[in-house]
Coordinates of C-alpha atoms in Angstrom, one line a residue:
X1 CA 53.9 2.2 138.3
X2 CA 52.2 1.6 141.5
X3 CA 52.5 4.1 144.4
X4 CA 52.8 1.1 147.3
X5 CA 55.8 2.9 148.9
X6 CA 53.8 6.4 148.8
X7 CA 50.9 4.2 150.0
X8 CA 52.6 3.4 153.2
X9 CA 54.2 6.4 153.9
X10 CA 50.5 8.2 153.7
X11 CA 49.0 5.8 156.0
X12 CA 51.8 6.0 158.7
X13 CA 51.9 9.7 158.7
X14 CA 47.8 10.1 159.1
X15 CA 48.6 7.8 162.3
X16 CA 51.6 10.2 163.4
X17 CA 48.8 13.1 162.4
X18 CA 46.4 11.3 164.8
X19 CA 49.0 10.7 167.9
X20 CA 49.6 14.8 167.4
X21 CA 46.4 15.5 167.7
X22 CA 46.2 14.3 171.1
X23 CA 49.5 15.7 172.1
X24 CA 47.7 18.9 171.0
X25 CA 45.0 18.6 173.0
X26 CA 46.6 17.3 175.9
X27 CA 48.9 20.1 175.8
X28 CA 46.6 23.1 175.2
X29 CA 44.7 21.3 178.7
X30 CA 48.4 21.4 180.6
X31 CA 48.6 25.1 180.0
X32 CA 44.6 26.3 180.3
X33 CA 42.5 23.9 182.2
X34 CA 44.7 21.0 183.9
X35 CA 44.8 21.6 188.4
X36 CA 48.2 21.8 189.0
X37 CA 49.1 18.4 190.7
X38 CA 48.3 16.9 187.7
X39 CA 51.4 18.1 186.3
X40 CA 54.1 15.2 186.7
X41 CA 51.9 12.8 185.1
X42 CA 50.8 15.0 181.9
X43 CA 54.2 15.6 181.2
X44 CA 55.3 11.9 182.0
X45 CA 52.0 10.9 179.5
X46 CA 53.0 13.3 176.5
X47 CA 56.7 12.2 176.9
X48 CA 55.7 8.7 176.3
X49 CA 53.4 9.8 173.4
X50 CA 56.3 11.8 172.2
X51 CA 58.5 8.9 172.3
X52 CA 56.1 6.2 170.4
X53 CA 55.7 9.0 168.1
X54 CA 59.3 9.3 167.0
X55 CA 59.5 5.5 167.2
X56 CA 56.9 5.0 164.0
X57 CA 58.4 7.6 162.4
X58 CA 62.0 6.3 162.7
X59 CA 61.5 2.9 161.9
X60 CA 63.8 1.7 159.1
X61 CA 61.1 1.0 157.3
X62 CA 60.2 4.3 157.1
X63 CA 63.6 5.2 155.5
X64 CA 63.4 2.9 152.1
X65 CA 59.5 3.3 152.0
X66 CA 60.9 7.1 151.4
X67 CA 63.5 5.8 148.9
X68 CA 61.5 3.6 147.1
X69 CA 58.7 6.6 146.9
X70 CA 61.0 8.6 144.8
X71 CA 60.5 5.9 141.9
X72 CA 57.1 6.0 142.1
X73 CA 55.0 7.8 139.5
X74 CA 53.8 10.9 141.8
X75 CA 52.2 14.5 141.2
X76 CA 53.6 17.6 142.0
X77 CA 51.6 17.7 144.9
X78 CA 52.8 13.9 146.1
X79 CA 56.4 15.1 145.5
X80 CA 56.2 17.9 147.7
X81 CA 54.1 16.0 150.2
X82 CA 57.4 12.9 149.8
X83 CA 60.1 16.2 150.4
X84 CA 58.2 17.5 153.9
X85 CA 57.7 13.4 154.8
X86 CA 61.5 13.5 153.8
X87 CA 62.5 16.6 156.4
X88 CA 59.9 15.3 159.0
X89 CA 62.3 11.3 158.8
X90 CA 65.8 13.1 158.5
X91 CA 65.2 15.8 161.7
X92 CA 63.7 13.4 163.8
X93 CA 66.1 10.1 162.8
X94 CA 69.2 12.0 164.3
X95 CA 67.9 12.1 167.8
X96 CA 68.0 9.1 170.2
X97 CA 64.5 8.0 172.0
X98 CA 66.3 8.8 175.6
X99 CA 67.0 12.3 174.5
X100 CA 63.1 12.7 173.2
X101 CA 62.0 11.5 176.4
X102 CA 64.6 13.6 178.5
X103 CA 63.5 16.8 176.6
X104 CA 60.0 16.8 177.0
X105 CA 59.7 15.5 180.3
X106 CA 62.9 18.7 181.2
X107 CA 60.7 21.1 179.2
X108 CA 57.1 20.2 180.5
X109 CA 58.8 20.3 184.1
X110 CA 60.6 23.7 183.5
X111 CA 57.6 25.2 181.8
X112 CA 55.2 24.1 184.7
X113 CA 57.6 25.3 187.5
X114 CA 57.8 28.5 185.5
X115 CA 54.0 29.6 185.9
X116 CA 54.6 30.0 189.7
X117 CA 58.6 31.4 189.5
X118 CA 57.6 34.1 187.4
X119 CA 55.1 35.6 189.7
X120 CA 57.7 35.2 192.2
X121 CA 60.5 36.8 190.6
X122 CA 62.2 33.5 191.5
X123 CA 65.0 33.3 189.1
X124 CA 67.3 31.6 191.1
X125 CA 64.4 28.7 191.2
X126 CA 64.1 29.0 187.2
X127 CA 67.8 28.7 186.7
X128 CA 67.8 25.0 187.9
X129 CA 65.4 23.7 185.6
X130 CA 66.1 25.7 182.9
X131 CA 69.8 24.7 182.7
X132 CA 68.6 21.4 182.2
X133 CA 66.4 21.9 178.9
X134 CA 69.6 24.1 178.0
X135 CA 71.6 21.5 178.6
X136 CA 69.3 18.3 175.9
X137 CA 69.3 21.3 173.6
X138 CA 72.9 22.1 173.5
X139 CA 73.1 18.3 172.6
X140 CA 70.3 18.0 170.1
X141 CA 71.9 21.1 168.6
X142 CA 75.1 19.5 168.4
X143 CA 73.7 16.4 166.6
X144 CA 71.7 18.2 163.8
X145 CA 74.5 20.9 163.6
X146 CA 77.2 17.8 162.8
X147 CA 74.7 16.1 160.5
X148 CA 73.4 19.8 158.7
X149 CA 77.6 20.9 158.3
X150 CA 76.3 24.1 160.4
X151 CA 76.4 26.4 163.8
X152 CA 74.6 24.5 166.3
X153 CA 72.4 27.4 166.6
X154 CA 71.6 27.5 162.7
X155 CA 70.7 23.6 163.1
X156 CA 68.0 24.5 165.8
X157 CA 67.0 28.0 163.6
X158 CA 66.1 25.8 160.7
X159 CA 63.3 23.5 162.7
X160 CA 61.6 26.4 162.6
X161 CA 62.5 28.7 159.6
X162 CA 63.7 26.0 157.2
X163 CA 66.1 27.7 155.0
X164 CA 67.1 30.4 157.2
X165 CA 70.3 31.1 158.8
X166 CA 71.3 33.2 161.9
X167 CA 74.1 35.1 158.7
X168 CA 71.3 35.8 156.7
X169 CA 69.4 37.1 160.1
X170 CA 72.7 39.5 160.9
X171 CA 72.0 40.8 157.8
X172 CA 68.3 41.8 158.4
X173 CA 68.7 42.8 161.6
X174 CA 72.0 45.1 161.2
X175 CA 69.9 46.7 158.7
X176 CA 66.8 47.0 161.2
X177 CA 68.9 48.4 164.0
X178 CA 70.6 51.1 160.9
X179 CA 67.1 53.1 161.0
X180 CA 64.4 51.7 163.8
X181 CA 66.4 53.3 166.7
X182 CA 66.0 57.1 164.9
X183 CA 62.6 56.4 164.1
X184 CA 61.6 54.8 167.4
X185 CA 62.7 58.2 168.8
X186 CA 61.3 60.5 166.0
X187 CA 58.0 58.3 166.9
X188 CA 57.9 59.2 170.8
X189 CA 59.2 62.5 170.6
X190 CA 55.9 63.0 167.5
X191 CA 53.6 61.2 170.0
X192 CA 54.8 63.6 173.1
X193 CA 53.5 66.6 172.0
X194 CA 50.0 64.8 171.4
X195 CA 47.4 64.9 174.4
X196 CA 46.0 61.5 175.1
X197 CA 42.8 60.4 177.3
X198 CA 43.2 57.3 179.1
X199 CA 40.6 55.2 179.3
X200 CA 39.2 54.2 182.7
X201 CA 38.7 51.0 183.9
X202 CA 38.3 48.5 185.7
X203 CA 37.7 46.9 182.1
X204 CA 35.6 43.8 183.8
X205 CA 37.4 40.7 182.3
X206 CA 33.6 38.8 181.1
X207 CA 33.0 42.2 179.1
X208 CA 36.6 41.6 177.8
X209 CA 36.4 38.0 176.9
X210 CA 32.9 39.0 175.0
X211 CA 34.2 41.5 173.3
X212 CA 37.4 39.1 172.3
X213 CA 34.8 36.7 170.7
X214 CA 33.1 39.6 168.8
X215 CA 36.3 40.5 167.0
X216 CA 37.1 37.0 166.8
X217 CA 33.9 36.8 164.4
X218 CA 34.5 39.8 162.9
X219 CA 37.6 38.7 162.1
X220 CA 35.7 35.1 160.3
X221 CA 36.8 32.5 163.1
X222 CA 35.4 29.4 162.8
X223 CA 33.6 28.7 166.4
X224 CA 32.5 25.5 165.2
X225 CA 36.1 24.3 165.1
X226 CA 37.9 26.2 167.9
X227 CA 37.5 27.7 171.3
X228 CA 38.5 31.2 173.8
X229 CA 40.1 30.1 177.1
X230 CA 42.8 31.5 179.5
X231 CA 46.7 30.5 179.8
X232 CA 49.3 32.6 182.0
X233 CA 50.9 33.1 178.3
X234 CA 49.2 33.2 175.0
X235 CA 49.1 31.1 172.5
X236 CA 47.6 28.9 169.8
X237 CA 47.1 25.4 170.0
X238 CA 45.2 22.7 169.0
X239 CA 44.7 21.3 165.2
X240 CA 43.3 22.6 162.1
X241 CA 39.7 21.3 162.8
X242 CA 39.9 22.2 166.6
X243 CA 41.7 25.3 167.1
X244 CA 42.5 26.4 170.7
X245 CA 43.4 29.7 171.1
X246 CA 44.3 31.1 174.9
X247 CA 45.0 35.1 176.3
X248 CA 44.7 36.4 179.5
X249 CA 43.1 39.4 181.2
X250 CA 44.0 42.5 183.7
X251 CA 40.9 44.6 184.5
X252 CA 43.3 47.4 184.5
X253 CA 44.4 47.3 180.9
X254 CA 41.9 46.7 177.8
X255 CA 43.9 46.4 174.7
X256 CA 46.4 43.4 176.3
X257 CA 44.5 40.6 175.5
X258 CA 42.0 41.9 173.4
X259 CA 45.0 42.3 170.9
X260 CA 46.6 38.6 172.0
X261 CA 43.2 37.6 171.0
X262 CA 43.5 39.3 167.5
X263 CA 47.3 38.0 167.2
X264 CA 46.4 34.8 168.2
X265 CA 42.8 34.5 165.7
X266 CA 45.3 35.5 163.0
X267 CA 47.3 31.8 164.0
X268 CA 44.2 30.1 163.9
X269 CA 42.6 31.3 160.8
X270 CA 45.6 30.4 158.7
X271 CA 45.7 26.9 160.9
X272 CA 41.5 26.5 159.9
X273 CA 42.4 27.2 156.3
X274 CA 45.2 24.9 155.5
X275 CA 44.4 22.5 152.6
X276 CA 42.1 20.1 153.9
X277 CA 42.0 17.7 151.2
X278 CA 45.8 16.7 152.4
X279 CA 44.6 16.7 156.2
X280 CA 47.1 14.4 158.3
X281 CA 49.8 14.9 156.2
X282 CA 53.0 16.9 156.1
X283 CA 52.4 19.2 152.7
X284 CA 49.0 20.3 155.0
X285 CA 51.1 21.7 158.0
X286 CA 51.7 26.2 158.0
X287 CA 54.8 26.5 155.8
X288 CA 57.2 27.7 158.9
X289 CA 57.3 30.0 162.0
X290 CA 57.9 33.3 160.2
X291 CA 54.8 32.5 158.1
X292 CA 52.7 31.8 160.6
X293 CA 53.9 34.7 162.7
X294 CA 53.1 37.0 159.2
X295 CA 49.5 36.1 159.9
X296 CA 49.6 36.5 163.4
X297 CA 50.9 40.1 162.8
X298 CA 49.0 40.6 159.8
X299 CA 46.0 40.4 161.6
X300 CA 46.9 42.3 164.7
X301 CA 49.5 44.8 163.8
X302 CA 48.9 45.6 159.9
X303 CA 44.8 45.0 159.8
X304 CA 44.0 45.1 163.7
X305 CA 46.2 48.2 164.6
X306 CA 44.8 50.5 161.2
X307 CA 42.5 53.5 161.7
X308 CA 40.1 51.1 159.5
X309 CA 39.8 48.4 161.7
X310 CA 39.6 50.0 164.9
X311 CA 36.8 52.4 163.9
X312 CA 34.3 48.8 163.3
X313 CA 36.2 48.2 166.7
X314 CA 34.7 51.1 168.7
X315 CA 31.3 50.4 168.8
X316 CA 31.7 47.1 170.9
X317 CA 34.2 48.9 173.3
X318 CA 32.0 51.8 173.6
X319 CA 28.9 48.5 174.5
X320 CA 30.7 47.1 176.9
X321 CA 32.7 49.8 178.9
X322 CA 30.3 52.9 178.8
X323 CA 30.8 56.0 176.7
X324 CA 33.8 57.9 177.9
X325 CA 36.1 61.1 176.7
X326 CA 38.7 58.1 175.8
X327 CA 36.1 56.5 173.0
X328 CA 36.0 59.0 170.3
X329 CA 37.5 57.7 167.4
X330 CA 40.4 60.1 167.0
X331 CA 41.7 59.3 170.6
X332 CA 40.8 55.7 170.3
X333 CA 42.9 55.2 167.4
X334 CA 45.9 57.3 169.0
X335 CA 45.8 55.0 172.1
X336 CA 45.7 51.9 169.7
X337 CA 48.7 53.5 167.9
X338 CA 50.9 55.1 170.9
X339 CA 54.3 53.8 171.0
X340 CA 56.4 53.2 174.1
X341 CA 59.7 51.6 174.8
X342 CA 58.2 48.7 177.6
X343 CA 59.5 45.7 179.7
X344 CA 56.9 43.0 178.2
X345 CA 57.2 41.6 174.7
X346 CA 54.0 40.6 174.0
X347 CA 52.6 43.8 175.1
X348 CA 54.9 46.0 172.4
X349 CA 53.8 48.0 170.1
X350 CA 55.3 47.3 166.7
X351 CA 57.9 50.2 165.5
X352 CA 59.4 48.7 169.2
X353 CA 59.1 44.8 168.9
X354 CA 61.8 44.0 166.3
X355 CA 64.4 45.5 169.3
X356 CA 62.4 43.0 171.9
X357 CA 63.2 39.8 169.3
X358 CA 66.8 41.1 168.4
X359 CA 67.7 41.4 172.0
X360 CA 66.0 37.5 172.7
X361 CA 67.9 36.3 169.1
X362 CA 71.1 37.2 170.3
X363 CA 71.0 35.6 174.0
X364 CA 69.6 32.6 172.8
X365 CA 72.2 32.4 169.8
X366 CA 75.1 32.8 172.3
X367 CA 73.7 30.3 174.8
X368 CA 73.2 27.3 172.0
X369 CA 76.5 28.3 170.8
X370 CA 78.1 27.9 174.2
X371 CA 79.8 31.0 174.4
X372 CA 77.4 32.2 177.5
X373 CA 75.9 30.2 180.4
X374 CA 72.2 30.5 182.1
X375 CA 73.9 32.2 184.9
X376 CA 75.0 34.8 182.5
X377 CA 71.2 36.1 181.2
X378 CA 70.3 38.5 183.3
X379 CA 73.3 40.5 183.3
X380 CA 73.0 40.3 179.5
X381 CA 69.5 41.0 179.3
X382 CA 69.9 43.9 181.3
X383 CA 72.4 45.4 179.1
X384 CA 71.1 44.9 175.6
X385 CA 67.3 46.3 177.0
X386 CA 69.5 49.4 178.2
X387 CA 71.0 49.2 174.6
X388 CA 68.1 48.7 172.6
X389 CA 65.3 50.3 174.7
X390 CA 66.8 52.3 177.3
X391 CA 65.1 50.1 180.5
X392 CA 66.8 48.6 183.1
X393 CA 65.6 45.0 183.7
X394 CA 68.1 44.9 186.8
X395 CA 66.6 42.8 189.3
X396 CA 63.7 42.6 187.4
X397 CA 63.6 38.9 186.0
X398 CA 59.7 38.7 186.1
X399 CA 59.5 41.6 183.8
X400 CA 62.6 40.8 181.8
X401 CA 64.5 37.1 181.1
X402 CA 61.7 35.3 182.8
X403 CA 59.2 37.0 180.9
X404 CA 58.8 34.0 177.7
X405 CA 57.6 30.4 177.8
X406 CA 59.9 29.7 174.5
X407 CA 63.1 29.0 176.5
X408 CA 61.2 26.9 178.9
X409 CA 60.6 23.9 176.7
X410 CA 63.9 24.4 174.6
X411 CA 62.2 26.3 171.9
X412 CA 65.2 28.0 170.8
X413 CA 65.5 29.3 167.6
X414 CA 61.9 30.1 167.3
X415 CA 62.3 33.6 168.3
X416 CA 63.6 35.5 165.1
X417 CA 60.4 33.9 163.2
X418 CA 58.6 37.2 165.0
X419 CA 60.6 39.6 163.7
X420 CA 60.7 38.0 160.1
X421 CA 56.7 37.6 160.4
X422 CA 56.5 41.4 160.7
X423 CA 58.8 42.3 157.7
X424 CA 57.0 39.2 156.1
X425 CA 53.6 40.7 156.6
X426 CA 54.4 44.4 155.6
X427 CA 55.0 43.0 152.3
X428 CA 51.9 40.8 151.8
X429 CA 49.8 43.4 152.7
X430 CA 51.5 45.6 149.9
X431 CA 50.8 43.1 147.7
X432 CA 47.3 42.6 148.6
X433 CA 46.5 46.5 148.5
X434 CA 48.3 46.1 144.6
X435 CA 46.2 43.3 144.0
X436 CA 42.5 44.6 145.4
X437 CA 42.9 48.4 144.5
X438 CA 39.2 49.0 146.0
X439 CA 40.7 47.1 149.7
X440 CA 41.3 50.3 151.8
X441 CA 37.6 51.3 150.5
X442 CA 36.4 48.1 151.9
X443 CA 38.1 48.0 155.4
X444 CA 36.4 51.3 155.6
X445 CA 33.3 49.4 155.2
X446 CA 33.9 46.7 157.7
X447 CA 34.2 44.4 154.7
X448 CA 37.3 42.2 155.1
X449 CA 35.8 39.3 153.2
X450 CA 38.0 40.1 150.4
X451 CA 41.6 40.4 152.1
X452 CA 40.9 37.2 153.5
X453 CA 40.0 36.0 150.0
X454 CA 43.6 37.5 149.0
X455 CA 45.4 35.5 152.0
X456 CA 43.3 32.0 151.1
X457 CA 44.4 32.2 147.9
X458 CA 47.7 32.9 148.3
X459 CA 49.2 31.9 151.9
X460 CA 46.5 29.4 153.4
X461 CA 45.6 26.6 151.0
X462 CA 49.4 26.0 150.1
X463 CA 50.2 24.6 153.4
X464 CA 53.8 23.5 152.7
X465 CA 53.7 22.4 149.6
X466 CA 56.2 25.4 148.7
X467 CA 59.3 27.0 150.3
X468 CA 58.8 29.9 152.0
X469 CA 60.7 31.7 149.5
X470 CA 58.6 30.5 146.9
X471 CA 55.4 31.0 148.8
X472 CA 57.1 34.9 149.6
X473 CA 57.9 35.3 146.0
X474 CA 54.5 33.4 144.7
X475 CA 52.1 36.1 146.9
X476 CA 54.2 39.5 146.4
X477 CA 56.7 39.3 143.2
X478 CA 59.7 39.0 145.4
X479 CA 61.9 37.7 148.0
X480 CA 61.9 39.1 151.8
X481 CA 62.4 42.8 151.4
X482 CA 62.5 44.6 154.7
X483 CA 62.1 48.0 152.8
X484 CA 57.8 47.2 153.2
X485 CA 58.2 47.1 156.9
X486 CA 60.2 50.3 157.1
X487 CA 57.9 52.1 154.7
X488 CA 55.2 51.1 156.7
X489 CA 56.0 52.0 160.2
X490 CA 57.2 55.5 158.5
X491 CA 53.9 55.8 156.6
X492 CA 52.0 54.7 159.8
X493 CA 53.8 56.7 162.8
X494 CA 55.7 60.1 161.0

């Protein structure tokens, strides 16, 4: 049988591929290079392409091409290219054009406003906007929640962890917050009695940003397809054959973006590694959130943050910032390693980040839900970092609720996928030391050819063409098991 259906379907989503491209682009511009009157009209420009976007792939045509398909004669890898084309119809067909429109233009005008408000500590100023993109999510919530049978906030959870649910989170996190506040402390207390020398700075930001592209090499980016720029948050953009990656600098502290750099090249080398030969289509995209996060953390927290890697990182720091009593490698590695409960997410160190992503899961839960308001965040915020980490963000909204760009384009439900990419990549990495028993030799070496091999071979050229929990169970043996994580901060910090 001919595969004229399949045929169709292919060629419509390379041109929805194409139209993404530039809304990628065009994006990754808004946030790094765009002057800032040009706002209105970028957002205006990529509503519009999100709307004609949504239009193609809406179409009732569309819908019995994707019926018809399922006749067709196709390979396993056409199949689960028809299931993602499937998802990609059925999420998008239950939203209306107006409310696509309304969402990005709400969300590219909150997120703009934002870059200004947070250096103000102008919440009141955030509130407006943002109870507007809370609003068109609340509603988009509400349509995928009545068509999915679920929680509005499991319906949003699942654009970005198919499969998951906030029970299933509960779970994982009520067993996180059993052990990780006794070994948070056991940590600090251990780290007290240790004598640390800061390094001094200024830490020029040009020496920074060179020695960001340095361990970007090291690390195998691709600078033939991708770039290094600035954004107020990091992030990684872009497509697979033009990668954008963003940090940003403070000549007073080193390791903040030269670690956003390593988080973010971690993004991007799974993004320059996904199966080309399906390029433009959906089976090509990263499998979901949490698995892109596991590379992300892989990179910085469970390679980037080892005694291994930091002793090939030395050498450049020691280059570009003068020898100091802070460079020797015992006290460089303690400074990489020291843990302290702080304000700023991004800037966490990792036995405290799962608290930082519980606290943001549960506001953000409550808020889709409806059982809170906007008005209500700060208060709330306040109390669970008191809770979890013992700070007061009281008054504080730069440093605390208005500290993320996630909420400001309604990307709620993407913030658990952190916490899961941590406990996610604690158990590749197990695997991978099972599977290459010479690898700790060979970080020793500087040679990280080979655990990139491992990650190629088993995360990066599936793309989606398997469930996470097959693509988890396919690379380590088994299912999500938080016990890797555990045994890892234990084996790293006590």
């Amino acid at each position: 049988m001919e595969k004229n259906n399949y045929s169709q379907l292919v060629r419509t989503f390379q041109r929805l591929s194409r139209f993404s491209h530039l809304s990628a682009i065009a994006g990754w511009d808004m946030a790094a290079m765009m002057p800032a009157g040009g706002s209105t009209a970028r957002g205006e420009a990529l509503a519009e392409l999100g709307v004609l976007q949504h239009q193609i792939l809406t179409d009732t045509q569309v819908g019995s091409w994707l019926e018809n398909a399922r006749q067709e004669n196709l390979s396993d890898d056409e199949q689960a290219n028809l299931r993602e084309m499937h998802l990609a119809y059925s999420q998008a067909a239950l939203l209306p054009e107006s409310l696509v429109e309304a969402k990005s233009l709400a969300g590219n005008r909150c997120e703009h406003a934002w870059r200004t408000q947070r250096k103000n500590n102008d919440w009141e100023g955030f509130a407006v906007n943002l109870k507007e993109v809370v609003r068109l999510s609340r509603e988009e919530a509400k349509i995928r929640a009545e068509a999915a049978g679920s929680s509005p906030y499991d319906a949003m959870l699942n654009l970005y962890e198919p499969g998951m649910t906030s029970s299933r989170l509960d779970t994982l996190f009520a067993d996180l917050k059993s052990w990780l506040p006794d070994l948070l402390q056991n940590v600090v207390e251990k780290q007290a009695s240790q004598t640390l020398i800061d390094p001094q700075g200024p830490f020029p930001v040009e020496a920074q940003r060179e020695l960001g592209l340095e361990t970007m090499a090291l690390l195998g980016f691709d600078f033939n397809g991708g770039r290094l720029d600035v954004s107020t948050h990091p992030f990684c953009g872009g497509v697979p054959e033009d990668v954008r990656i963003t940090t940003r600098y403070d000549e007073n502290d080193l390791l903040s973006a030269l670690f956003g750099v390593i988080h973010e090249t971690g993004h991007a080398r799974y993004e320059q590694n996904l199966p080309r030969q399906w390029a433009g289509q959906p089976v090509a995209h990263a499998r979901s959130m949490g698995v892109h996060e596991s590379q992300s953390l892989f990179f910085e927290m469970q390679l980037g943050r080892s005694a291994a890697f930091l002793k090939h990182l030395l050498p450049g720091v020691k280059q570009r910032f003068g020898e100091q009593p802070a460079f020797t490698l015992d006290n460089f590695i303690a400074w990489s390693q020291r843990v302290e409960r702080g304000f700023i997410r991004v800037d966490a160190d990792e036995v405290s980040y799962p608290a930082h992503v519980i606290l943001r899961y549960e506001i953000e839960r409550a808020l889709i839900d409806g059982d809170i308001e906007v008005d209500d965040i700060p208060a709330l915020w306040d109390e669970k970092m008191q809770q979890y980490l013992g700070l007061s963000t009281k008054g504080n909204y730069r440093n605390g609720c208005m500290q993320d760009i996630h909420w400001t384009d309604g990307g709620f439900g993407y913030f658990p996928s952190y916490t899961l990419g941590a406990m996610y990549a604690a158990q590749l990495f197990q695997a991978a030391r099972k599977a290459l028993p010479a690898l700790d030799a060979q970080l020793n070496e500087g040679n990280f050819a080979p655990l990139f091999g491992w990650l190629q071979q088993n995360i990066w050229q599936h793309g989606s063409r398997y469930s996470t929990s097959e693509l988890i169970v396919k690379a380590t043996g088994e299912d999500l098991n938080s016990r890797y994580f555990r045994e890892h901060l234990t084996a790293r910090y006590l």
